[in-house]
XYZ file of C-alpha atoms in Angstrom:
653
model
C 13.788 55.330 27.897
C 11.666 52.718 29.683
C 8.541 53.977 27.897
C 10.307 53.601 24.555
C 10.894 49.873 25.105
C 7.295 49.395 26.253
C 6.145 50.864 22.937
C 8.614 48.693 20.981
C 7.247 45.572 22.727
C 3.668 46.741 22.109
C 4.323 47.251 18.378
C 6.113 43.871 18.182
C 3.189 42.154 19.924
C 0.759 43.919 17.592
C 2.518 42.634 14.471
C 3.096 39.165 15.904
C -0.514 38.687 16.958
C -1.936 40.039 13.718
C 0.357 37.816 11.639
C -1.168 34.577 12.961
C -4.665 35.339 11.703
C -5.788 36.163 8.207
C -8.079 38.999 9.229
C -7.990 42.320 7.515
C -6.386 44.767 9.942
C -8.895 47.217 11.332
C -11.701 44.640 11.421
C -12.474 42.000 14.000
C -15.423 39.675 14.642
C -18.443 40.921 16.562
C -20.335 38.275 18.496
C -24.104 38.686 18.271
C -26.519 36.466 20.187
C -29.953 35.619 18.789
C -32.228 38.657 18.974
C -29.395 41.225 19.192
C -30.203 44.394 17.209
C -28.321 44.905 13.932
C -28.291 48.360 12.349
C -27.953 49.006 8.636
C -26.053 52.147 7.617
C -26.324 54.097 4.382
C -23.491 55.583 2.323
C -23.697 58.254 -0.383
C -25.625 57.319 -3.519
C -23.228 56.993 -6.442
C -23.288 56.816 -10.230
C -20.686 55.912 -12.835
C -22.597 58.224 -15.210
C -21.882 61.425 -13.272
C -19.081 60.467 -10.812
C -20.747 62.829 -8.305
C -21.904 61.270 -5.013
C -24.945 62.664 -3.194
C -26.306 62.152 0.293
C -28.754 59.235 0.647
C -31.262 61.557 2.316
C -31.151 64.050 -0.572
C -33.868 61.791 -2.047
C -37.310 61.252 -0.428
C -36.374 58.092 1.483
C -37.471 57.010 4.979
C -35.522 58.593 7.838
C -34.737 56.975 11.209
C -36.891 57.898 14.219
C -33.942 59.258 16.191
C -32.937 61.536 13.318
C -30.099 61.327 10.800
C -26.676 60.984 12.426
C -23.234 60.793 10.832
C -21.154 57.731 11.654
C -17.531 58.144 12.708
C -15.547 59.050 9.606
C -11.862 59.457 8.929
C -10.119 61.978 6.704
C -9.906 59.545 3.776
C -13.660 58.850 3.781
C -14.464 62.568 3.663
C -11.991 63.149 0.825
C -13.496 60.210 -1.113
C -17.009 61.657 -0.781
C -18.299 58.914 1.564
C -21.053 60.064 3.925
C -22.010 57.128 6.149
C -25.218 57.749 8.112
C -27.682 55.722 10.154
C -30.826 54.300 8.526
C -34.275 53.120 9.670
C -33.523 49.499 8.623
C -33.255 47.339 11.771
C -32.728 43.568 12.068
C -32.682 41.114 14.973
C -29.862 38.575 14.818
C -30.974 35.225 13.384
C -34.632 36.301 13.397
C -36.416 36.178 10.031
C -38.985 38.921 9.450
C -41.301 39.574 6.506
C -43.606 42.362 5.312
C -42.119 45.032 7.598
C -43.615 48.491 7.059
C -40.960 51.230 7.050
C -42.729 54.481 6.208
C -45.016 56.358 3.887
C -43.385 59.472 2.442
C -45.109 62.806 2.026
C -46.794 63.287 -1.364
C -44.024 63.882 -3.925
C -43.544 67.582 -4.626
C -42.676 68.685 -8.147
C -39.009 69.185 -7.150
C -38.709 65.754 -5.486
C -40.490 64.085 -8.405
C -38.115 65.674 -10.945
C -35.103 64.868 -8.743
C -36.086 61.191 -8.465
C -36.555 60.956 -12.232
C -33.162 62.582 -12.832
C -31.382 60.257 -10.374
C -33.018 57.211 -12.016
C -31.948 58.478 -15.471
C -28.393 58.983 -14.172
C -28.364 55.367 -12.880
C -27.691 56.222 -9.236
C -27.016 53.313 -6.874
C -28.039 53.041 -3.214
C -25.212 51.754 -0.984
C -26.147 50.018 2.280
C -23.715 48.674 4.910
C -24.208 46.026 7.611
C -21.400 45.226 10.055
C -18.947 46.995 7.708
C -20.047 44.858 4.705
C -21.570 46.653 1.690
C -24.836 45.176 0.392
C -24.155 42.966 -2.629
C -26.622 42.194 -5.421
C -26.512 39.219 -7.791
C -27.937 39.288 -11.332
C -27.843 36.733 -14.147
C -26.884 37.681 -17.690
C -26.245 35.238 -20.560
C -25.832 32.408 -18.061
C -23.251 34.299 -15.989
C -23.738 35.372 -12.376
C -22.806 39.035 -11.995
C -22.018 40.719 -8.672
C -22.818 44.353 -7.910
C -22.410 46.444 -4.787
C -25.547 48.444 -4.083
C -28.794 48.564 -6.056
C -30.414 51.141 -8.382
C -32.684 53.880 -7.010
C -35.213 52.863 -9.662
C -35.690 52.038 -13.319
C -37.294 53.634 -16.371
C -39.639 51.387 -18.377
C -41.866 52.485 -21.268
C -41.643 56.205 -20.387
C -42.657 55.537 -16.770
C -40.343 55.737 -13.763
C -40.435 52.986 -11.135
C -38.789 53.142 -7.717
C -37.474 50.133 -5.758
C -39.551 50.487 -2.597
C -39.275 46.949 -1.159
C -35.949 45.391 -0.183
C -35.435 41.680 0.369
C -32.356 41.245 2.562
C -30.412 38.051 3.087
C -27.891 38.041 5.923
C -25.330 35.206 5.986
C -24.116 34.303 9.461
C -21.451 31.967 10.777
C -21.271 30.439 14.258
C -18.958 32.391 16.525
C -15.797 30.439 17.318
C -13.504 31.109 20.270
C -10.468 30.367 18.055
C -11.305 33.419 15.997
C -10.830 35.676 19.010
C -7.438 34.188 19.842
C -6.212 34.654 16.281
C -7.490 38.167 15.802
C -6.112 39.710 18.969
C -4.309 42.908 18.112
C -6.234 43.803 14.980
C -8.977 45.701 16.751
C -9.117 48.370 19.423
C -6.546 48.534 22.209
C -8.924 46.811 24.632
C -9.057 43.770 22.332
C -5.283 43.334 22.176
C -5.332 41.441 25.461
C -7.218 38.137 25.839
C -10.667 38.479 27.325
C -13.040 35.953 28.868
C -15.920 35.066 26.534
C -19.109 33.440 27.765
C -19.550 30.285 25.635
C -22.885 29.274 27.153
C -24.836 31.552 24.797
C -24.408 30.653 21.103
C -23.250 33.621 19.086
C -23.106 34.456 15.390
C -20.974 36.636 13.117
C -22.204 38.431 9.990
C -20.302 37.037 6.977
C -22.520 38.143 4.082
C -25.079 40.833 3.222
C -27.188 40.446 0.075
C -30.093 42.520 -1.202
C -32.798 42.026 -3.839
C -34.577 45.291 -4.744
C -38.236 45.077 -5.813
C -40.784 47.552 -7.100
C -44.063 46.644 -5.393
C -47.373 48.485 -5.786
C -48.414 49.323 -2.227
C -51.760 50.698 -1.117
C -50.987 54.007 0.610
C -54.446 54.144 2.225
C -53.967 50.721 3.860
C -51.022 51.994 5.947
C -52.516 55.269 7.182
C -52.436 54.082 10.818
C -49.321 51.890 10.527
C -46.215 52.761 12.518
C -42.544 52.046 11.914
C -41.780 48.262 11.951
C -45.486 47.311 11.954
C -46.621 44.372 9.827
C -47.784 45.407 6.352
C -51.529 44.528 6.019
C -51.099 42.268 2.954
C -48.445 39.651 2.047
C -45.725 41.144 -0.173
C -44.456 39.214 -3.161
C -40.960 40.348 -4.188
C -40.106 39.645 -7.840
C -37.018 41.498 -9.050
C -37.998 40.962 -12.712
C -41.311 42.822 -12.392
C -41.754 46.555 -11.686
C -45.108 47.843 -10.498
C -44.565 50.976 -8.352
C -44.564 53.995 -10.706
C -43.760 57.355 -9.150
C -46.218 60.180 -9.718
C -46.214 63.794 -8.675
C -48.435 64.425 -5.647
C -48.530 60.768 -4.582
C -46.643 59.240 -1.616
C -44.311 56.220 -1.753
C -44.638 53.353 0.723
C -41.394 51.590 1.710
C -41.202 48.049 3.135
C -38.584 45.341 3.647
C -38.033 41.734 4.692
C -34.983 39.915 6.057
C -33.860 36.278 6.097
C -30.883 34.850 7.989
C -28.974 31.884 6.541
C -26.290 29.863 8.297
C -23.193 29.889 6.066
C -19.926 27.959 5.805
C -18.095 31.210 4.992
C -15.630 31.922 7.769
C -14.956 35.417 9.078
C -11.578 35.887 7.286
C -13.186 34.981 3.924
C -16.230 37.235 4.125
C -14.735 39.820 1.714
C -14.026 37.200 -0.968
C -17.379 37.810 -2.682
C -16.451 41.477 -3.217
C -12.934 40.746 -4.401
C -13.958 38.078 -6.932
C -14.991 40.631 -9.519
C -15.617 39.556 -13.112
C -12.581 39.167 -15.373
C -10.227 38.279 -12.527
C -8.509 35.527 -14.574
C -7.864 37.969 -17.395
C -6.480 40.353 -14.759
C -3.953 37.835 -13.417
C -2.849 36.540 -16.833
C -2.563 40.078 -18.243
C -0.364 41.208 -15.366
C 1.831 38.107 -15.530
C 2.190 38.553 -19.283
C 3.089 42.207 -18.756
C 5.689 41.299 -16.121
C 7.341 38.728 -18.409
C 7.483 41.094 -21.406
C 8.822 44.007 -19.378
C 11.426 41.883 -17.583
C 12.604 40.621 -20.987
C 12.787 44.184 -22.401
C 14.565 45.478 -19.306
C 17.126 42.664 -19.588
C 17.861 43.476 -23.245
C 18.215 47.224 -22.517
C 20.537 46.525 -19.581
C 22.766 44.066 -21.489
C 23.121 46.329 -24.559
C 23.769 49.347 -22.373
C 26.415 47.710 -20.148
C 28.242 46.135 -23.114
C 28.366 49.432 -25.047
C 29.640 51.566 -22.156
C 32.086 48.962 -20.875
C 33.547 48.405 -24.361
C 33.921 52.162 -24.817
C 35.716 52.574 -21.466
C 37.951 49.509 -21.966
C 39.042 50.631 -25.450
C 39.899 54.072 -24.113
C 41.835 52.919 -21.048
C 43.970 50.445 -23.068
C 45.490 53.283 -25.118
C 48.606 55.202 -24.026
C 48.487 58.941 -23.317
C 49.469 60.036 -26.839
C 46.856 57.786 -28.398
C 44.284 59.105 -25.911
C 45.089 62.681 -26.848
C 44.822 61.756 -30.548
C 41.560 59.912 -29.863
C 40.154 63.003 -28.102
C 40.905 65.065 -31.212
C 39.725 62.531 -33.774
C 36.722 60.909 -32.187
C 33.403 62.464 -31.472
C 31.272 61.321 -28.580
C 30.766 61.750 -24.887
C 34.500 62.340 -24.250
C 34.322 65.663 -26.080
C 31.735 67.173 -23.731
C 33.842 66.618 -20.608
C 34.142 70.373 -20.004
C 30.408 70.992 -20.341
C 28.651 67.892 -19.033
C 28.235 69.356 -15.527
C 27.371 72.872 -16.667
C 24.375 74.156 -14.670
C 21.091 73.663 -16.574
C 18.548 76.367 -17.354
C 16.017 76.881 -14.534
C 18.179 74.861 -12.141
C 16.035 75.901 -9.156
C 12.857 74.525 -10.755
C 14.618 71.232 -11.548
C 15.738 70.878 -7.906
C 12.190 71.592 -6.658
C 10.623 69.084 -9.076
C 13.157 66.374 -8.172
C 12.543 66.994 -4.449
C 8.779 66.696 -4.944
C 9.284 63.600 -7.102
C 11.229 61.852 -4.328
C 8.413 62.689 -1.905
C 5.669 61.338 -4.219
C 7.626 58.201 -5.166
C 8.413 57.474 -1.514
C 4.736 57.898 -0.623
C 3.694 55.509 -3.437
C 6.209 52.811 -2.444
C 5.422 52.930 1.301
C 1.630 53.094 0.779
C 1.532 50.233 -1.749
C 3.873 48.153 0.425
C 1.575 48.467 3.460
C -1.501 47.954 1.265
C 0.087 44.750 -0.101
C 0.507 43.530 3.501
C -3.211 44.151 4.052
C -3.036 47.215 6.287
C -5.145 49.349 3.927
C -7.853 46.858 3.068
C -11.318 47.580 1.630
C -12.721 46.752 5.085
C -11.076 49.885 6.496
C -12.695 52.638 4.467
C -10.598 55.718 3.811
C -7.381 54.318 5.300
C -5.646 54.293 1.899
C -6.181 58.033 1.320
C -5.479 58.918 4.968
C -2.291 56.835 4.921
C -1.105 58.398 1.667
C -1.677 61.905 3.044
C 0.276 61.354 6.257
C 3.132 59.455 4.577
C 3.386 62.295 2.030
C 3.637 64.887 4.810
C 6.313 62.947 6.723
C 8.372 62.510 3.542
C 8.553 66.314 3.271
C 11.908 65.836 5.034
C 13.182 63.849 2.014
C 11.831 66.454 -0.450
C 13.612 69.330 1.307
C 16.842 67.372 1.713
C 17.087 66.237 -1.934
C 16.048 69.632 -3.390
C 18.551 71.658 -1.312
C 21.432 69.174 -1.666
C 20.952 69.084 -5.455
C 20.818 72.910 -5.494
C 24.117 73.061 -3.605
C 25.672 70.453 -5.941
C 24.685 72.444 -9.049
C 26.005 75.608 -7.381
C 29.281 73.810 -6.486
C 28.638 74.066 -2.749
C 27.159 77.579 -2.670
C 24.627 77.912 0.180
C 22.966 81.007 -1.253
C 19.208 80.629 -1.816
C 18.724 77.254 -0.093
C 15.871 78.540 2.127
C 13.998 79.754 -0.961
C 14.447 76.336 -2.623
C 13.175 74.535 0.507
C 10.121 76.821 0.701
C 9.303 76.328 -2.965
C 9.733 72.539 -2.616
C 7.220 72.641 0.264
C 4.678 74.583 -1.819
C 5.192 73.515 -5.473
C 3.225 70.270 -5.855
C 0.832 70.840 -2.903
C 0.100 74.327 -4.325
C -0.756 72.975 -7.796
C -2.823 70.149 -6.233
C -4.651 72.655 -4.035
C -5.436 74.850 -7.065
C -6.812 71.911 -9.124
C -8.813 70.419 -6.238
C -10.247 73.811 -5.170
C -11.458 74.470 -8.727
C -13.069 71.012 -8.899
C -14.505 71.501 -5.418
C -16.377 74.634 -6.538
C -18.001 72.535 -9.280
C -19.027 69.915 -6.698
C -20.277 72.580 -4.282
C -22.400 74.031 -7.073
C -23.918 70.562 -7.645
C -24.543 70.003 -3.863
C -22.550 66.761 -4.083
C -21.176 64.946 -1.010
C -17.945 64.657 -3.029
C -17.321 68.339 -2.232
C -14.778 68.809 0.559
C -16.472 70.661 3.465
C -14.999 74.050 4.400
C -13.924 72.709 7.822
C -11.925 69.947 6.088
C -10.327 72.561 3.825
C -9.093 74.365 6.942
C -7.765 71.064 8.394
C -5.890 70.293 5.131
C -4.358 73.799 5.106
C -3.281 73.388 8.751
C -1.739 69.975 7.975
C 0.087 71.524 5.026
C 1.494 74.585 6.792
C 1.891 73.173 10.309
C 3.343 69.732 9.474
C 4.386 69.412 5.808
C 6.089 72.817 5.368
C 8.134 72.689 8.638
C 9.258 69.123 7.858
C 10.324 70.155 4.335
C 12.250 73.154 5.732
C 13.904 70.831 8.260
C 14.872 68.505 5.387
C 16.274 71.534 3.542
C 18.346 72.412 6.617
C 19.781 68.873 6.672
C 20.501 69.169 2.924
C 22.321 72.482 3.511
C 24.451 70.908 6.237
C 25.262 67.775 4.169
C 28.343 67.965 1.907
C 27.515 68.667 -1.747
C 28.428 66.087 -4.411
C 31.822 66.894 -5.945
C 32.029 66.823 -9.757
C 34.808 64.544 -11.106
C 35.746 67.042 -13.885
C 36.023 70.830 -14.220
C 33.549 72.858 -16.283
C 34.945 75.135 -19.025
C 34.133 78.843 -18.904
C 32.969 78.950 -22.538
C 30.153 76.535 -23.439
C 30.856 74.121 -26.276
C 28.689 74.461 -29.355
C 26.295 71.540 -29.819
C 26.490 70.132 -33.391
C 23.327 70.242 -35.513
C 21.238 67.099 -35.046
C 19.492 65.123 -37.786
C 16.284 65.071 -35.762
C 15.027 67.077 -32.757
C 16.312 65.536 -29.528
C 12.988 66.288 -27.799
C 11.253 63.929 -30.211
C 13.331 61.039 -28.869
C 12.684 62.191 -25.293
C 8.896 62.211 -25.813
C 8.977 58.829 -27.564
C 10.943 57.282 -24.678
C 7.837 57.389 -22.460
C 6.241 54.530 -24.435
C 8.428 51.873 -22.752
C 7.523 52.788 -19.136
C 3.900 53.102 -20.291
C 4.118 49.483 -21.498
C 4.735 48.370 -17.902
C 1.728 50.271 -16.666
C -1.113 50.236 -19.137
C -2.689 46.854 -18.204
C -2.626 47.656 -14.487
C -3.828 51.176 -15.299
C -7.120 49.817 -16.656
C -7.888 48.089 -13.345
C -6.883 51.141 -11.307
C -9.087 53.401 -13.475
C -11.973 50.923 -13.155
C -11.530 50.972 -9.383
C -11.617 54.781 -9.233
C -14.347 55.495 -11.782
C -16.414 52.285 -11.977
C -16.716 51.693 -8.238
C -14.908 48.349 -8.328
C -12.786 47.145 -5.422
C -9.038 47.234 -6.155
C -7.158 44.699 -4.048
C -4.142 43.246 -5.932
C -1.638 45.583 -4.280
C 1.020 42.844 -4.346
C 1.010 42.926 -8.134
C 0.874 46.711 -8.106
C 4.031 46.746 -5.963
C 5.809 44.503 -8.521
C 4.604 46.729 -11.386
C 5.853 49.821 -9.507
C 9.307 48.267 -9.005
C 9.443 47.338 -12.712
C 8.333 50.850 -13.639
C 11.172 52.362 -11.578
C 13.725 50.000 -13.200
C 12.494 50.709 -16.742
C 12.355 54.495 -16.118
C 15.955 54.402 -14.882
C 17.140 52.340 -17.871
C 15.314 54.402 -20.496
C 16.713 57.611 -19.065
C 20.266 56.163 -18.889
C 20.196 55.015 -22.505
C 18.837 58.340 -23.764
C 21.364 60.352 -21.753
C 24.171 58.214 -23.175
C 22.835 58.698 -26.716
C 22.708 62.479 -26.243
C 26.260 62.595 -24.871
C 27.469 60.477 -27.811
C 26.220 63.126 -30.265
C 27.939 65.850 -28.171
C 24.686 67.158 -26.689
C 25.680 68.063 -23.133
C 22.292 69.510 -22.156
C 21.150 66.274 -20.547
C 19.664 67.501 -17.263
C 16.093 68.280 -18.310
C 16.089 65.640 -21.059
C 16.899 62.890 -18.553
C 13.997 64.104 -16.394
C 11.452 64.132 -19.214
C 12.744 60.940 -20.914
C 11.049 58.907 -18.188
C 8.617 61.654 -17.093
C 7.049 61.709 -20.581
C 5.157 58.530 -19.587
C 2.672 60.987 -18.017
C 1.689 62.237 -21.505
C 0.718 58.722 -22.574
C -1.178 58.136 -19.322
C -3.150 61.351 -19.904
C -3.911 60.281 -23.492
C -4.998 56.892 -22.114
C -7.242 58.722 -19.621
C -8.931 60.570 -22.498
C -9.301 57.253 -24.362
C -10.852 55.718 -21.207
C -13.265 58.659 -20.952
C -14.372 58.328 -24.591
C -14.683 54.530 -24.830
C -15.171 53.169 -21.276
C -17.000 56.085 -19.639
C -19.018 57.020 -22.714
C -22.160 57.262 -20.571
C -20.578 60.016 -18.460
C -23.181 62.761 -18.542
C -22.677 66.502 -18.594
C -19.716 68.881 -18.839
C -19.318 69.014 -15.031
C -18.657 65.260 -14.804
C -16.207 65.349 -17.743
C -14.395 68.358 -16.195
C -14.124 66.528 -12.856
C -12.724 63.447 -14.598
C -10.143 65.420 -16.603
C -9.210 67.532 -13.565
C -8.510 64.494 -11.380
C -6.648 62.834 -14.303
C -4.460 65.941 -14.692
C -3.672 65.850 -10.968
C -2.745 62.150 -11.227
C -0.470 62.509 -14.281
C 1.321 65.496 -12.741
C 2.228 63.350 -9.714
C 3.316 60.477 -12.007
C 5.443 62.850 -14.127
C 7.297 64.158 -11.057
C 7.870 60.652 -9.636
C 9.008 58.968 -12.892
C 11.001 62.025 -13.999
C 12.868 61.997 -10.691
C 13.799 58.319 -11.131
C 15.141 59.094 -14.622
C 17.067 62.178 -13.544
C 18.707 60.666 -10.449
C 19.770 57.516 -12.330
C 21.207 59.635 -15.184
C 23.008 61.907 -12.713
C 24.591 58.874 -11.038
C 25.538 57.427 -14.436
C 27.123 60.651 -15.776
C 29.031 61.091 -12.504
C 30.224 57.460 -12.661
C 31.111 57.660 -16.369
C 33.281 60.772 -16.077
C 34.948 59.680 -12.849
C 35.858 56.280 -14.377
C 38.149 57.690 -17.029
C 40.604 60.574 -16.706
C 40.156 63.171 -19.406
C 42.148 66.385 -19.756
């Protein structure tokens, strides 16, 4: 018990200390004195044309003397295709260096020559990292300053291919301040949670910016025959990013060089990510989201007012009549009162509905918790892979909720019957993860065939399977056990033995159900563009606060749309509302998938090859399936509550 309170105090101290500073959790300042070594790391090379990352060293680049070593990676980084490795680029803190010779590659073989040309054609970008900051590149276009992370491998000009073989680095540093340490305590490793003595006699600096200018410089390979790593290049190097002069040719080596300049900057440590987050079109982003929020809030208000007035008027009119008039009204009037003996009749494929609702609760819970923590800054861009890792573990823990909801709903539909609850819990544990595993395995074979770093290694596959069957499945079965022990929900009315015939409808009810998805889609589509751009265009997504608001609005609108449609179906004596309430809000997934295809055709029109298009559509299918289960669950549970409330509010014989 004593240990428990120690942990509570530790967690409290952690949150308290991290709340005073504005640092991104998971990152804390490193003090470097003048002359301290700084190491640049390399990530996978990426392209928005293929969406397939490859290892940096798959191309004929310079390798470090000590050999290529993987940096510490988490589960999320591996799943995202990040492969962070060491590089030969070395700096000394606050020490400017020019004309540094890196290496001379072996003469380009035919395979390497063709590979380089293909990667340049596919617009692959090199991604470098210094002190956890990605290298940023600035370009001017039509008077506007554009920001890019990374730089191209090379460029094609007049049928010749040029490689960027000289890099001009600019490192922005800020003077180390003792106050920073006091404010950041608790956001780093355990050792940094407690105040430590810092020697102030030696001035220190923090890295607050990392910029790169790539140049194509014609080097003389013969002049560096005797040069070693980090030697001075024999001639002064002039770096002009607007001129290319190093064409690649089969059988000829490439000479790589670099230079680095350190600038003292006013940027403070907490603001060092601002340059990455100020992506172009940010004003449009904010105004679009605000506009969307206003429109959707207005629509939701109208739907709610109309709905409440209609139902309340209906109930009030009915309850004001005496028993004889009520009996006469039951005979004369059509509407929801006539389906009282059928409204709780078990739906077709009841087991599948229970499983899908259970999985939907799990996915929705994961989305809410993840976005909430991301909005607080706990899953920031500075902590690579934490978003995916967090989502995975939250999803597994919420297996308890999936099992509980699926089994309790199964017992409610079966009027308390316990038979088959273990089967339902098992299927709930395997339904969505099984489909996800099938889609991702198929896509992984495509990535394996392309030798992409985006392919999940076999060892990681084994880890994911162990997490699934050793953590997720037992937790879901435990949730199912709790659901079996919990009392089932009692229906307020009895179900007739003979089903009532549903009158012929003027139009197919499924048409209305499919059309209902347009309203929830209206809450999403503006935010969807930014999320898609983040996933497929390599942009940093950071407005999780707005995403949380959009998610809450989406849940409200899904609930309202489903309620209104269920009420409309009951009014025309259609008592088969179970599946329709699920798909009324779940049909938003159809529109999201159509939007994904539209995004592929118009925004990713440069996407090259059938493999890339298949990967895109496969991941989109996986995403819309999760959205369908989550939104459908919101619609179904709200409709179930409404139908239960409606028929328990008025006594019908």
